[in-house]
Coordinates of C-alpha atoms (C1' of nucleotides) in Angstrom, one line a residue:
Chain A
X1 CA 9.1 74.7 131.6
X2 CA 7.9 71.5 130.9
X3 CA 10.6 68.8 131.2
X4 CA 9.9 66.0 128.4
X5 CA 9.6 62.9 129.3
X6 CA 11.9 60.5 127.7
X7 CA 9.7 57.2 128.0
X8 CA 12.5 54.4 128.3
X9 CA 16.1 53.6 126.8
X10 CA 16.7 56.6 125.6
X11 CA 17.5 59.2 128.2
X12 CA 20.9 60.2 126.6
X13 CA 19.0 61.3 123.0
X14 CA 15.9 63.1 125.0
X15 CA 19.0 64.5 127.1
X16 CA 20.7 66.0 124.1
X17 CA 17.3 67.2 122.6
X18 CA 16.5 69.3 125.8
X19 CA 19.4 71.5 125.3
X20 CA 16.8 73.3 122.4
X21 CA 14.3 73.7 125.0
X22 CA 16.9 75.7 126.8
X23 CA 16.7 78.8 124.3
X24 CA 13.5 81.4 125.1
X25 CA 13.3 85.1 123.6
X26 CA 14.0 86.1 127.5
X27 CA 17.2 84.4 127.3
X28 CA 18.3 83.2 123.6
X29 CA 22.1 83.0 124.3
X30 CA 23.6 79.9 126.4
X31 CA 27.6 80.1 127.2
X32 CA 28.5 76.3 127.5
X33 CA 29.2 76.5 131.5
X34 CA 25.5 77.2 131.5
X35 CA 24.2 74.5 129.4
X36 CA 26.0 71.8 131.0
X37 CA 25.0 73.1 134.7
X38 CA 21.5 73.0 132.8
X39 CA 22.2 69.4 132.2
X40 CA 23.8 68.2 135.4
X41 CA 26.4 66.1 133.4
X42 CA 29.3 65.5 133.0
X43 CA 31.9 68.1 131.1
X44 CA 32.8 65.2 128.5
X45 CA 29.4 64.8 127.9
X46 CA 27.9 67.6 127.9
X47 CA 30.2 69.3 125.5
X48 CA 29.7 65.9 123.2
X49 CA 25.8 66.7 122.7
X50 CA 26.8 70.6 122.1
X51 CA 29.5 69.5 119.4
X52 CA 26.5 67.2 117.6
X53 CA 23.9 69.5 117.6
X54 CA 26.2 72.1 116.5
X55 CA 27.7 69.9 113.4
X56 CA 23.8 69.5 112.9
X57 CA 23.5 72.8 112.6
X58 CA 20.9 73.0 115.3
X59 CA 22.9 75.2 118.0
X60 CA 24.9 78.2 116.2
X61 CA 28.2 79.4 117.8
X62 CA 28.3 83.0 118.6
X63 CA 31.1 84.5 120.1
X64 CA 33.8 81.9 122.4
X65 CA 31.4 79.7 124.1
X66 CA 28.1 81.4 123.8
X67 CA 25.6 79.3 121.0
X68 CA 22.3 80.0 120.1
X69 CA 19.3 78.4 118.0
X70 CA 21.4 77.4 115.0
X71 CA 20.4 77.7 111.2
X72 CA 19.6 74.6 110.6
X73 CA 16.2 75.2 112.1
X74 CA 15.7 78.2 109.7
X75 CA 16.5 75.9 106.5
X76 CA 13.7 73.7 108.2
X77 CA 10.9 76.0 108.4
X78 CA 11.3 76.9 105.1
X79 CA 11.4 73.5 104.1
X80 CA 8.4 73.2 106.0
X81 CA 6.6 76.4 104.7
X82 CA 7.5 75.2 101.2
X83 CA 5.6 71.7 101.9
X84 CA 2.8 72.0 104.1
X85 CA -0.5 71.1 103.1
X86 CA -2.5 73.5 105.4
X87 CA -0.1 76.6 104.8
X88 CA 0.1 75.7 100.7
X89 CA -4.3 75.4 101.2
X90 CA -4.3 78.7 102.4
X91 CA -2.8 80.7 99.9
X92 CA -4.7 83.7 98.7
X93 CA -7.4 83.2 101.1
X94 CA -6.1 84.7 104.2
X95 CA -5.1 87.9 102.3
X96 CA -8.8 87.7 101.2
X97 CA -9.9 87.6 104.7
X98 CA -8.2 90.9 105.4
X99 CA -9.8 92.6 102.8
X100 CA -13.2 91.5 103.4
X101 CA -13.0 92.1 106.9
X102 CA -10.4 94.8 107.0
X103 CA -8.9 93.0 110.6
X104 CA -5.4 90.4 110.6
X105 CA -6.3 86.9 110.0
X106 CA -4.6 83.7 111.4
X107 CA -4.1 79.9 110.7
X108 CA -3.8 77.9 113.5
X109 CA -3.0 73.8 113.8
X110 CA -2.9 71.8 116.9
X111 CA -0.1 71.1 119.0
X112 CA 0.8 68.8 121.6
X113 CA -1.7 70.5 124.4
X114 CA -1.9 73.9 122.2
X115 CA -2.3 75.8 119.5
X116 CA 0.0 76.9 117.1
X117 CA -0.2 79.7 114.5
X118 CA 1.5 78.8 111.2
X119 CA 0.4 81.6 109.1
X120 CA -0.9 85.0 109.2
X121 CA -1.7 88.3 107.1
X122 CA -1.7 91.3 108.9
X123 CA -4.5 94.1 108.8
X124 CA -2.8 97.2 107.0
X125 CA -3.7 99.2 110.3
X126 CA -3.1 96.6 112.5
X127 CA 0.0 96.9 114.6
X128 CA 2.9 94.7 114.9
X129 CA 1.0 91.7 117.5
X130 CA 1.7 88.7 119.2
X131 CA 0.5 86.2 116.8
X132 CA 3.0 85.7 114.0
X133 CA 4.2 82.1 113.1
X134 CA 5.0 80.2 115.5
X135 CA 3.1 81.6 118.6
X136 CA 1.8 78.8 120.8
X137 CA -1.2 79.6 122.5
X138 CA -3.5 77.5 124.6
X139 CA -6.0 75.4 123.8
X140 CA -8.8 76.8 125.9
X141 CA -8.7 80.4 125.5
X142 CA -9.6 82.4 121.9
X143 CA -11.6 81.2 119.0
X144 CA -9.0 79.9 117.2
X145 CA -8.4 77.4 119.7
X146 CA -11.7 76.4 121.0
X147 CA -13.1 76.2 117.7
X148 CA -10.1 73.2 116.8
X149 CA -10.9 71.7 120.7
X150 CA -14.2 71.3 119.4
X151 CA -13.5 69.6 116.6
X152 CA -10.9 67.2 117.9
X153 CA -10.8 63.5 117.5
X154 CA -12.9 61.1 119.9
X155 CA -9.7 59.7 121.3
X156 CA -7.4 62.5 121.1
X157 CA -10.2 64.7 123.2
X158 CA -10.6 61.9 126.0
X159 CA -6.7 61.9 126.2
X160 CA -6.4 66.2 126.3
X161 CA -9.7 65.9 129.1
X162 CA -7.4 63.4 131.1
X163 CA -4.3 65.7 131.2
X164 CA -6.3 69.2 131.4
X165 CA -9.4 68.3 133.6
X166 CA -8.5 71.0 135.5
X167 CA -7.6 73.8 133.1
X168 CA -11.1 73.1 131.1
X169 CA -12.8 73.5 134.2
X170 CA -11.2 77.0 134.7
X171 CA -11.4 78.0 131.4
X172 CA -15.6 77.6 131.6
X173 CA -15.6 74.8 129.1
X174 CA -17.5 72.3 131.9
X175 CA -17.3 70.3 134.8
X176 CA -17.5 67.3 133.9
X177 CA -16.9 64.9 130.6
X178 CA -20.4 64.9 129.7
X179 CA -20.4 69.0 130.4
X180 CA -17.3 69.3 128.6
X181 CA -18.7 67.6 125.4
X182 CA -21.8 69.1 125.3
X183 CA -20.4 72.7 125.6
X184 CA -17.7 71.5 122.0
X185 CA -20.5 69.7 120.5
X186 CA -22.5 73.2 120.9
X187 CA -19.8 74.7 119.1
X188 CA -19.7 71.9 116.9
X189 CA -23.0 73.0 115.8
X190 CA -22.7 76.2 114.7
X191 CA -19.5 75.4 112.9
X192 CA -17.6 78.5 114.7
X193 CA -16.6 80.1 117.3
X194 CA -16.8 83.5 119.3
X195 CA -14.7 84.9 121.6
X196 CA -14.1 88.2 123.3
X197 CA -10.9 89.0 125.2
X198 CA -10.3 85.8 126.1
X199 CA -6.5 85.2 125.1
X200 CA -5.8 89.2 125.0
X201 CA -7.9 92.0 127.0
X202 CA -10.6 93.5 124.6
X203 CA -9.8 91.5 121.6
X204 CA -12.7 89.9 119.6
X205 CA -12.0 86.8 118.0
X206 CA -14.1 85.1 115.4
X207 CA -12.9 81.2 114.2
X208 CA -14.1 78.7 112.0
X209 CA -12.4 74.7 111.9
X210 CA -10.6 73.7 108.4
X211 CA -11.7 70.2 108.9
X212 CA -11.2 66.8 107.0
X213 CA -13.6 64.1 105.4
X214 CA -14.2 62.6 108.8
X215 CA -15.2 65.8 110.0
X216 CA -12.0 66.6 112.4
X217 CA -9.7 69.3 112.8
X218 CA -6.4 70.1 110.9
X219 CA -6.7 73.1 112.1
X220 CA -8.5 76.7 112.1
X221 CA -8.7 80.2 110.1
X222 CA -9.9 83.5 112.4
X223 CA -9.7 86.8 112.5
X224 CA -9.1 89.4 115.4
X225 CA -9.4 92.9 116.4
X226 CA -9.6 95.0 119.3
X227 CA -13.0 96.8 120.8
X228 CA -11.6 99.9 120.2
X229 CA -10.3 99.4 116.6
X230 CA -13.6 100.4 113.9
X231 CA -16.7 98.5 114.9
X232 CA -18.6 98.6 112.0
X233 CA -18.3 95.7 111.3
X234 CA -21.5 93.1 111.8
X235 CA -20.2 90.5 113.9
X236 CA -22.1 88.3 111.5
X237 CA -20.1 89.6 108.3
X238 CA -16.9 88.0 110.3
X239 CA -18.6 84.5 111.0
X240 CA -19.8 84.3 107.4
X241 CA -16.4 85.1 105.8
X242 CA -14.4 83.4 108.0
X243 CA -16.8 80.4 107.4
X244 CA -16.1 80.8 104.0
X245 CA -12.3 80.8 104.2
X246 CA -12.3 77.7 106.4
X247 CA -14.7 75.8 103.5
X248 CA -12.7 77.0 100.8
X249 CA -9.2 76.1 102.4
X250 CA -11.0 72.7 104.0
X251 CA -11.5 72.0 100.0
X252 CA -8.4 72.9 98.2
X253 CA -6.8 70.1 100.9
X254 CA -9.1 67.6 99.6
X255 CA -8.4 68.0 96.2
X256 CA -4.7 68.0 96.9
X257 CA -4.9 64.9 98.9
X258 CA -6.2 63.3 96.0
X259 CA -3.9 64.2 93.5
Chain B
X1 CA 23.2 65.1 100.2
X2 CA 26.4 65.8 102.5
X3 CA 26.3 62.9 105.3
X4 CA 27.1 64.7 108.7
X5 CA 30.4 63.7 110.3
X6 CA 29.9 62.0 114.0
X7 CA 33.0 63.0 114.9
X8 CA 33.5 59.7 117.4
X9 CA 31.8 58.5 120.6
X10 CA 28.3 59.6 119.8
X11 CA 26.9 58.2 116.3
X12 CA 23.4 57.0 118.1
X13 CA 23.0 60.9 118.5
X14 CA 24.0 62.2 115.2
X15 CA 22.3 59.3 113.8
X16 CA 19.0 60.2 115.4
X17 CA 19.5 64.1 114.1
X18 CA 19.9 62.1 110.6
X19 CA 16.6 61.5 110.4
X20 CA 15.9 65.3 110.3
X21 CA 17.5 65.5 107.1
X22 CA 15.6 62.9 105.0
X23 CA 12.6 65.6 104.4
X24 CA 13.5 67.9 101.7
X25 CA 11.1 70.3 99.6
X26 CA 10.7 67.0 96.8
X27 CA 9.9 64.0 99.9
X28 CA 8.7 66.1 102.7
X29 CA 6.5 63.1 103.9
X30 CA 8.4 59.9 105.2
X31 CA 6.3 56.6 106.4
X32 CA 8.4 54.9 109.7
X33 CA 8.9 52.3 107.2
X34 CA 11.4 54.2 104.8
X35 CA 12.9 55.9 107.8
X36 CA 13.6 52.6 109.3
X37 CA 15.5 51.6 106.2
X38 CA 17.2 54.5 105.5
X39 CA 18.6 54.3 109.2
X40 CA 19.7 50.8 108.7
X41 CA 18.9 49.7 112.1
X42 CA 16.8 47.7 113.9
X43 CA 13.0 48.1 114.1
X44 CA 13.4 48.8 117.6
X45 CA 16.0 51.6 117.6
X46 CA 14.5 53.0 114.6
X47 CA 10.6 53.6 116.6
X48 CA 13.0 54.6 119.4
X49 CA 14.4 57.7 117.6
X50 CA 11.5 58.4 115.9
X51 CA 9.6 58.6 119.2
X52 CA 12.3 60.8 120.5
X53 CA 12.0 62.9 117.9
X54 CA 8.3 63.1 118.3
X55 CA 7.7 64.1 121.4
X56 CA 10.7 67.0 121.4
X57 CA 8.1 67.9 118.6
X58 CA 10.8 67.6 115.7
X59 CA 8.6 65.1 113.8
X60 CA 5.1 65.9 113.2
X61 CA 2.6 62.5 112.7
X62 CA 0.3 63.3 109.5
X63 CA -1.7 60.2 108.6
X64 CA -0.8 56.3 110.0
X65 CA 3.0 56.0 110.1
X66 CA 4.0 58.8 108.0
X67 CA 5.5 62.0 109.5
X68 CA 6.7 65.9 108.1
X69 CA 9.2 67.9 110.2
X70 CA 7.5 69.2 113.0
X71 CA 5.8 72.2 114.8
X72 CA 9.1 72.6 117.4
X73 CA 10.6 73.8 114.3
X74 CA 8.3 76.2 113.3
X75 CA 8.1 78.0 117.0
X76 CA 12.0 77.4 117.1
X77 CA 12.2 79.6 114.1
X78 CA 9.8 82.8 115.8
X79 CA 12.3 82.6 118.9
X80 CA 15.1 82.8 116.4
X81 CA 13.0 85.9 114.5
X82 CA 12.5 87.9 117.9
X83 CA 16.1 87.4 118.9
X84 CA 18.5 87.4 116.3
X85 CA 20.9 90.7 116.7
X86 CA 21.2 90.9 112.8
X87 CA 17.7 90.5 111.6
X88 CA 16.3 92.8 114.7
X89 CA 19.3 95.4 113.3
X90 CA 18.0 95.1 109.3
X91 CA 14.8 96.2 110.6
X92 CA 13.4 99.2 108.5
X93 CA 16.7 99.1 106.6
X94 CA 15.7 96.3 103.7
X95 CA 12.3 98.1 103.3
X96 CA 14.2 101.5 102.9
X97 CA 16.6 99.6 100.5
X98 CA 13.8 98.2 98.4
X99 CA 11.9 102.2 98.5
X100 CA 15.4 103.5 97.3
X101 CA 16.0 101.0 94.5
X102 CA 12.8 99.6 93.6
X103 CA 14.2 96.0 93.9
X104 CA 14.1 93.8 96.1
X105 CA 16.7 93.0 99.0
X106 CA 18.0 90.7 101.0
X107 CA 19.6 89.9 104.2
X108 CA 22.5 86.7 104.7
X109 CA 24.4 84.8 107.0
X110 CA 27.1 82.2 106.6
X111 CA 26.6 78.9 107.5
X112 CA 28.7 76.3 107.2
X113 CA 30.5 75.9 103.5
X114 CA 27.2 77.9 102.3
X115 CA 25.5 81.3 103.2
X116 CA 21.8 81.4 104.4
X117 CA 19.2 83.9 103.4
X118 CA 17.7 85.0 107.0
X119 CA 15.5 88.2 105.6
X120 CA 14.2 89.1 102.4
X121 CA 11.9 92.0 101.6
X122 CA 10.6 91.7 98.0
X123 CA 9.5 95.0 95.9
X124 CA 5.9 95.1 95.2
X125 CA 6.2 94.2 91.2
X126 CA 8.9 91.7 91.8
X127 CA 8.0 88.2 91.3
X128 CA 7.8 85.6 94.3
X129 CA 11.3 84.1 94.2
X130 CA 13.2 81.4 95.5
X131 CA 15.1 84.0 97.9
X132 CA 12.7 83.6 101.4
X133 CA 14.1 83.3 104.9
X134 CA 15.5 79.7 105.0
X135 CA 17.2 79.6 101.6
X136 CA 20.6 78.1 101.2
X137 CA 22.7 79.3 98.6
X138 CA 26.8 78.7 97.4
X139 CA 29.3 80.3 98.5
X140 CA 31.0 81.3 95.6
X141 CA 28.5 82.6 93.7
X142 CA 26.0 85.5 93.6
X143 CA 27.1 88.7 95.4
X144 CA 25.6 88.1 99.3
X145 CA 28.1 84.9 99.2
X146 CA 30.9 86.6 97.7
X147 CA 31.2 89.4 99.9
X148 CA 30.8 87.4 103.1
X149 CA 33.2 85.5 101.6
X150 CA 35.8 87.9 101.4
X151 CA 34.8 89.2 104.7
X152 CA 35.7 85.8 106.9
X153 CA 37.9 85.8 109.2
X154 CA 41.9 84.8 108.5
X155 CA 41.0 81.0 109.6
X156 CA 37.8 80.3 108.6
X157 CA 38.8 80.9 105.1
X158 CA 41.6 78.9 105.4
X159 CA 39.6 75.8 106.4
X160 CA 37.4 76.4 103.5
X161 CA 39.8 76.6 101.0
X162 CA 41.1 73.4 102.3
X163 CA 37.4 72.2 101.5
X164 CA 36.6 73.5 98.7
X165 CA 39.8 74.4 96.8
X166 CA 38.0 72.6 93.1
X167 CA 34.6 74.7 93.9
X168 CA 36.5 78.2 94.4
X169 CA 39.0 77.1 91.2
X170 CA 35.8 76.6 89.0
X171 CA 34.1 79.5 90.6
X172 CA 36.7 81.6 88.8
X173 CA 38.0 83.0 92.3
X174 CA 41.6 81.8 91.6
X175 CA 43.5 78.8 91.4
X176 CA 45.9 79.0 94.4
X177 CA 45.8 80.3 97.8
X178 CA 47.7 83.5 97.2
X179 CA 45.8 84.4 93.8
X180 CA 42.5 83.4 96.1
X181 CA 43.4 86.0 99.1
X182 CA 44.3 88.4 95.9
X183 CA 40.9 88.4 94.1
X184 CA 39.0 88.6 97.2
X185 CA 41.0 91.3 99.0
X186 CA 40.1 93.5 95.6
X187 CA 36.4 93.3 96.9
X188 CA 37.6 93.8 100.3
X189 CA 39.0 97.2 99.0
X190 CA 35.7 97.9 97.2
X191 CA 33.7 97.1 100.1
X192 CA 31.3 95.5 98.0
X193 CA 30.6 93.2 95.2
X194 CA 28.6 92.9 92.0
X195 CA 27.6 90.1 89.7
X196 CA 25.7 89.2 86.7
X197 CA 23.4 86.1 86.5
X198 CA 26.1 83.8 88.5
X199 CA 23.1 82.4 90.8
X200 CA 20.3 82.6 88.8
X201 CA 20.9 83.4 84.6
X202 CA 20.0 87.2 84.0
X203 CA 19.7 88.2 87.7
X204 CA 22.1 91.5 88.7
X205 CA 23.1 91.5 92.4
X206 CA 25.0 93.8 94.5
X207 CA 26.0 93.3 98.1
X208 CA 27.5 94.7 100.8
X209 CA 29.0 93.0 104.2
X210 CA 27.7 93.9 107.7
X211 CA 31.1 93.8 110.0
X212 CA 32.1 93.6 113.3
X213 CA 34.9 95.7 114.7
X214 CA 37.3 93.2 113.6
X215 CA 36.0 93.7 110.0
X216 CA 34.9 90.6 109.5
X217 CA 31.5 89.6 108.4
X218 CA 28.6 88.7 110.2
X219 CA 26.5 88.6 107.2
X220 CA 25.4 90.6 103.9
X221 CA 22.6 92.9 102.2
X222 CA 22.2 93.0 98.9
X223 CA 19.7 93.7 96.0
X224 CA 19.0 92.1 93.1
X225 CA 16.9 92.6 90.0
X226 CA 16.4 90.6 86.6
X227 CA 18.2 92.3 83.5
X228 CA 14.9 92.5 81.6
X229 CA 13.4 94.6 84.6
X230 CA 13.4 98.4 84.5
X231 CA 17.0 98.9 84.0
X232 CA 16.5 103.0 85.0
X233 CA 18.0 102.2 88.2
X234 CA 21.9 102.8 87.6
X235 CA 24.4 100.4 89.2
X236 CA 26.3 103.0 91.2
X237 CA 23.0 104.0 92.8
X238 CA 22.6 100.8 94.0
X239 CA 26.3 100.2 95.4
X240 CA 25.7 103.3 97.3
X241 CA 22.5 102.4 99.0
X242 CA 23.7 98.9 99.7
X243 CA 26.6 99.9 101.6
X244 CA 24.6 102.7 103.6
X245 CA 22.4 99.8 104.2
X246 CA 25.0 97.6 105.3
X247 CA 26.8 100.2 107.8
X248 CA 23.5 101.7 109.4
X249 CA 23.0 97.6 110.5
X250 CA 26.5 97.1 111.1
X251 CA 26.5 100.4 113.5
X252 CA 23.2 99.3 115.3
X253 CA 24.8 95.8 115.6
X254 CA 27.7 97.3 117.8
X255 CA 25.3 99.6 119.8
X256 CA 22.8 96.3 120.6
X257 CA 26.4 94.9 121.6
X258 CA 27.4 97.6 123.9
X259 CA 23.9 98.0 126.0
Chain C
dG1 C1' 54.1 88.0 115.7
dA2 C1' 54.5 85.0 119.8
dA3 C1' 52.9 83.7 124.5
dA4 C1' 49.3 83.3 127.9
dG5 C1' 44.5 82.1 128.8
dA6 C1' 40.3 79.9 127.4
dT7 C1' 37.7 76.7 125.1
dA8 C1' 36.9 72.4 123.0
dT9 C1' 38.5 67.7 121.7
dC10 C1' 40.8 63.3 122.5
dC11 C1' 42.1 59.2 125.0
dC12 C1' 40.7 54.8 127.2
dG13 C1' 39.1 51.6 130.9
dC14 C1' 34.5 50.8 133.0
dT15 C1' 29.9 50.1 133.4
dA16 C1' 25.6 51.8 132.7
dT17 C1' 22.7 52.1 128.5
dT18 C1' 21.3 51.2 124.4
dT19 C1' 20.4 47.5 121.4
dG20 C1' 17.3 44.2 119.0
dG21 C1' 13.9 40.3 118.4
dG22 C1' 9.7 38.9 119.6
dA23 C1' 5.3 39.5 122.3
dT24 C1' 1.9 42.9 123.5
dA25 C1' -0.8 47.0 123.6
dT26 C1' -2.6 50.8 121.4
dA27 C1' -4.5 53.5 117.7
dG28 C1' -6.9 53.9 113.4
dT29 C1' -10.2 51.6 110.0
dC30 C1' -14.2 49.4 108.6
Chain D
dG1 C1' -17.8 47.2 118.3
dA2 C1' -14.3 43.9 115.8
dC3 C1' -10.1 43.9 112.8
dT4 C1' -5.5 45.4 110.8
dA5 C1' -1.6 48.1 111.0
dT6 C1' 1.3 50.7 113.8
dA7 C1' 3.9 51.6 117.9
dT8 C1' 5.5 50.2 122.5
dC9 C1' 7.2 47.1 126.0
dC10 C1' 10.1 43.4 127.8
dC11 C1' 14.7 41.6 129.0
dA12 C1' 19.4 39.5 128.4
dA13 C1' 23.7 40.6 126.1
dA14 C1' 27.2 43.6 124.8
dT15 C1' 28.1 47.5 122.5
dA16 C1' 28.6 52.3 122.7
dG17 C1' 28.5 56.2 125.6
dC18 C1' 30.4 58.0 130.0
dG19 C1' 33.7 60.6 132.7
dG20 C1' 38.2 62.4 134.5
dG21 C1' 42.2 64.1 133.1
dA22 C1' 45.7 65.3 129.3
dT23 C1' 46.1 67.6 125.0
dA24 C1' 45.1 70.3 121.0
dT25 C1' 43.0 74.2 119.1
dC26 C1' 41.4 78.7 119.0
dT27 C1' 41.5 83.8 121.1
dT28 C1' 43.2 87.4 123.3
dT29 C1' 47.0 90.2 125.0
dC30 C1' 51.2 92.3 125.0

DNA sequence: GAAAGATATCCCGCTATTTGGGATATAGTC
DNA sequence: GACTATATCCCAAATAGCGGGATATCTTTC
């Protein structure tokens, strides 16, 4: 888990906030005793941030004592379904993906030091997966990730190569600065990405960067399937359609960003 | 927009979570400086929060000094998807629901004074609608609310008639306590409840509750269809299949409880 | 329906922590 | 690579949160 790092001043807030990072599908309910052990406070306290995240709706009360992820967070994500540019861009052309391809497409933005998936349409055949809404996944494994790495900002890249110098190294992606840009600027190039089993064992993955005027990443459209599923189809077919999507979705931002 | 009630002791905290609430569907993007003045504090303490906020992920930075809700949110929600005892339980059973009736259906929770949509599953014809995952709707209108309603437990209906005593009154539910308890003890006899256009003008709804073992609710299913829709589907068919609904979820509910 | 057992809130002096105004550093723009 | 806007840092003062214990509220049991 990574702790985060309240900066200055403000250790009670960051305090109170890390109680959210608490909850994980492995273990979703917290009894009270727990959380405040979790916290290494004091009683008063401790229940204090429980009883305000919980009139914020952010921590749900189960049965005596126990809470979970509260509502509040669900109201949220609708709010922020309802509103975001990139999801609202993508209408309609996902779904198209799936029929021209036949295999589950994804939208993917960039988080923190990963990759999150904020939208997806599912391949009729395709069974229940891993990468609904919400999945994080890293940033140097799968096209859908590499292909936003790529088209990061200058700065924002330096900062992720500080932080990750080692993880890029492991993941292939170079060396050394100079190796490391040169293998994204590659990428850059042909305006996609390729990757096969890379995030999950025998699963191709084709991803193109949904980018701004300046020419940097919002974020990413791909699809996925697995070596076994059907293999007729051309590798190629993929790249140009999901090229497609990515323009057409890169577009329908601009002209909204106008408006 | 309800202001949330620091209780005592810790208003920097609840003030802090204030911030969440400022985005709504209409101003879902907020520059610092606006947040700043609708904190009314200091420059300082105002960057402070927001940087808090940021880096638990909470606030998302778009362009220069304006922010959205953030991608915590978003993965908060999936870990509230893959572990939430009543949606896991509806699983299968809203689809079989819409198959059955040819409508579509829905799955709630109470929250607070209000009831939250956590499910939906739309028939194929039916229009998109303003029912997703996330919605908030009143509690003393439109069947999912009313039967919850009737289905809380002694004390927690108590406190909301306390609150709410003009709301119920207008809502047509009864004007005192007793005649209150009366009306909605009639729909706990029913064991389900059935309106016309109270929500939304021209919309039929029936719902059902999902109970514990102490018979109170944990939530609703219901369907709902417009008037001018096929109207071949006849009511009691759809009471029925509502309340099937509702037990088969209400029974898997008690056997996740028991493993 | 009333009593026992938990669970959560309140009280209040103390002191650590946040606060806030200005200077400074960073990030984004041209 | 220089400029403007945005965000962070610095530090003294004091406010507002902390914590230990008592109390109130809710839950379960008989």
């Amino acid at each position: 888990m990574v702790t985060v790092t309240a900066t200055q001043g403000n250790a009670s807030l960051a305090k109170m906030l890390h109680i959210l990072e608490l909850f994980s599908e492995a273990e979703p309910v917290w009894s009270t005793a727990a959380i405040l052990e979790a916290l290494e406070t004091s009683r008063s306290t401790g229940y204090r941030y429980i009883k305000t995240l919980h009139e914020a709706g952010l921590l749900n009360a189960v049965r005596n004592g126990y809470y979970t992820l509260g509502p509040r967070i669900i109201e949220m994500d609708l709010q922020i379904r309802l509103t975001d540019p990139l999801l609202l861009a993508s209408h309609g052309v996902l779904e198209g993906l799936v029929d021209r391809i036949g295999h589950s497409a994804l939208l993917c933005t960039a988080f923190r030091d990963a990759v999150l998936c904020v939208g997806e349409c599912r391949a009729p055949s395709s069974p229940e997966n891993r990468f609904s809404r919400g999945q994080r996944r890293p940033l140097f494994q799968g096209a859908v990730s590499k292909v936003i790495l790529a088209h990061l900002p200058h700065h924002r890249l330096k900062a992720v190569y500080a932080r990750q110098r080692e993880e890029i190294e492991k993941a292939g992606l170079g060396s050394t600065w100079s190796a490391f840009r040169a293998t994204l600027g590659e990428m850059k190039k042909d305006g996609y990405a390729l990757t096969v089993g890379e995030f999950n064992p025998g699963v191709y993955s084709v991803a193109a960067p949904i980018l701004t005027d300046q020419k940097t990443a919002l974020g990413s459209v791909g699809v996925a399937w697995d070596e076994n599923e059907r293999r007729d189809v051309a590798v190629e077919h993929a790249v140009l359609a999901v090229k497609q999507a990515a323009k057409t979705i890169s577009e329908r931002l601009k002209e909204a960003q106008g408006s």
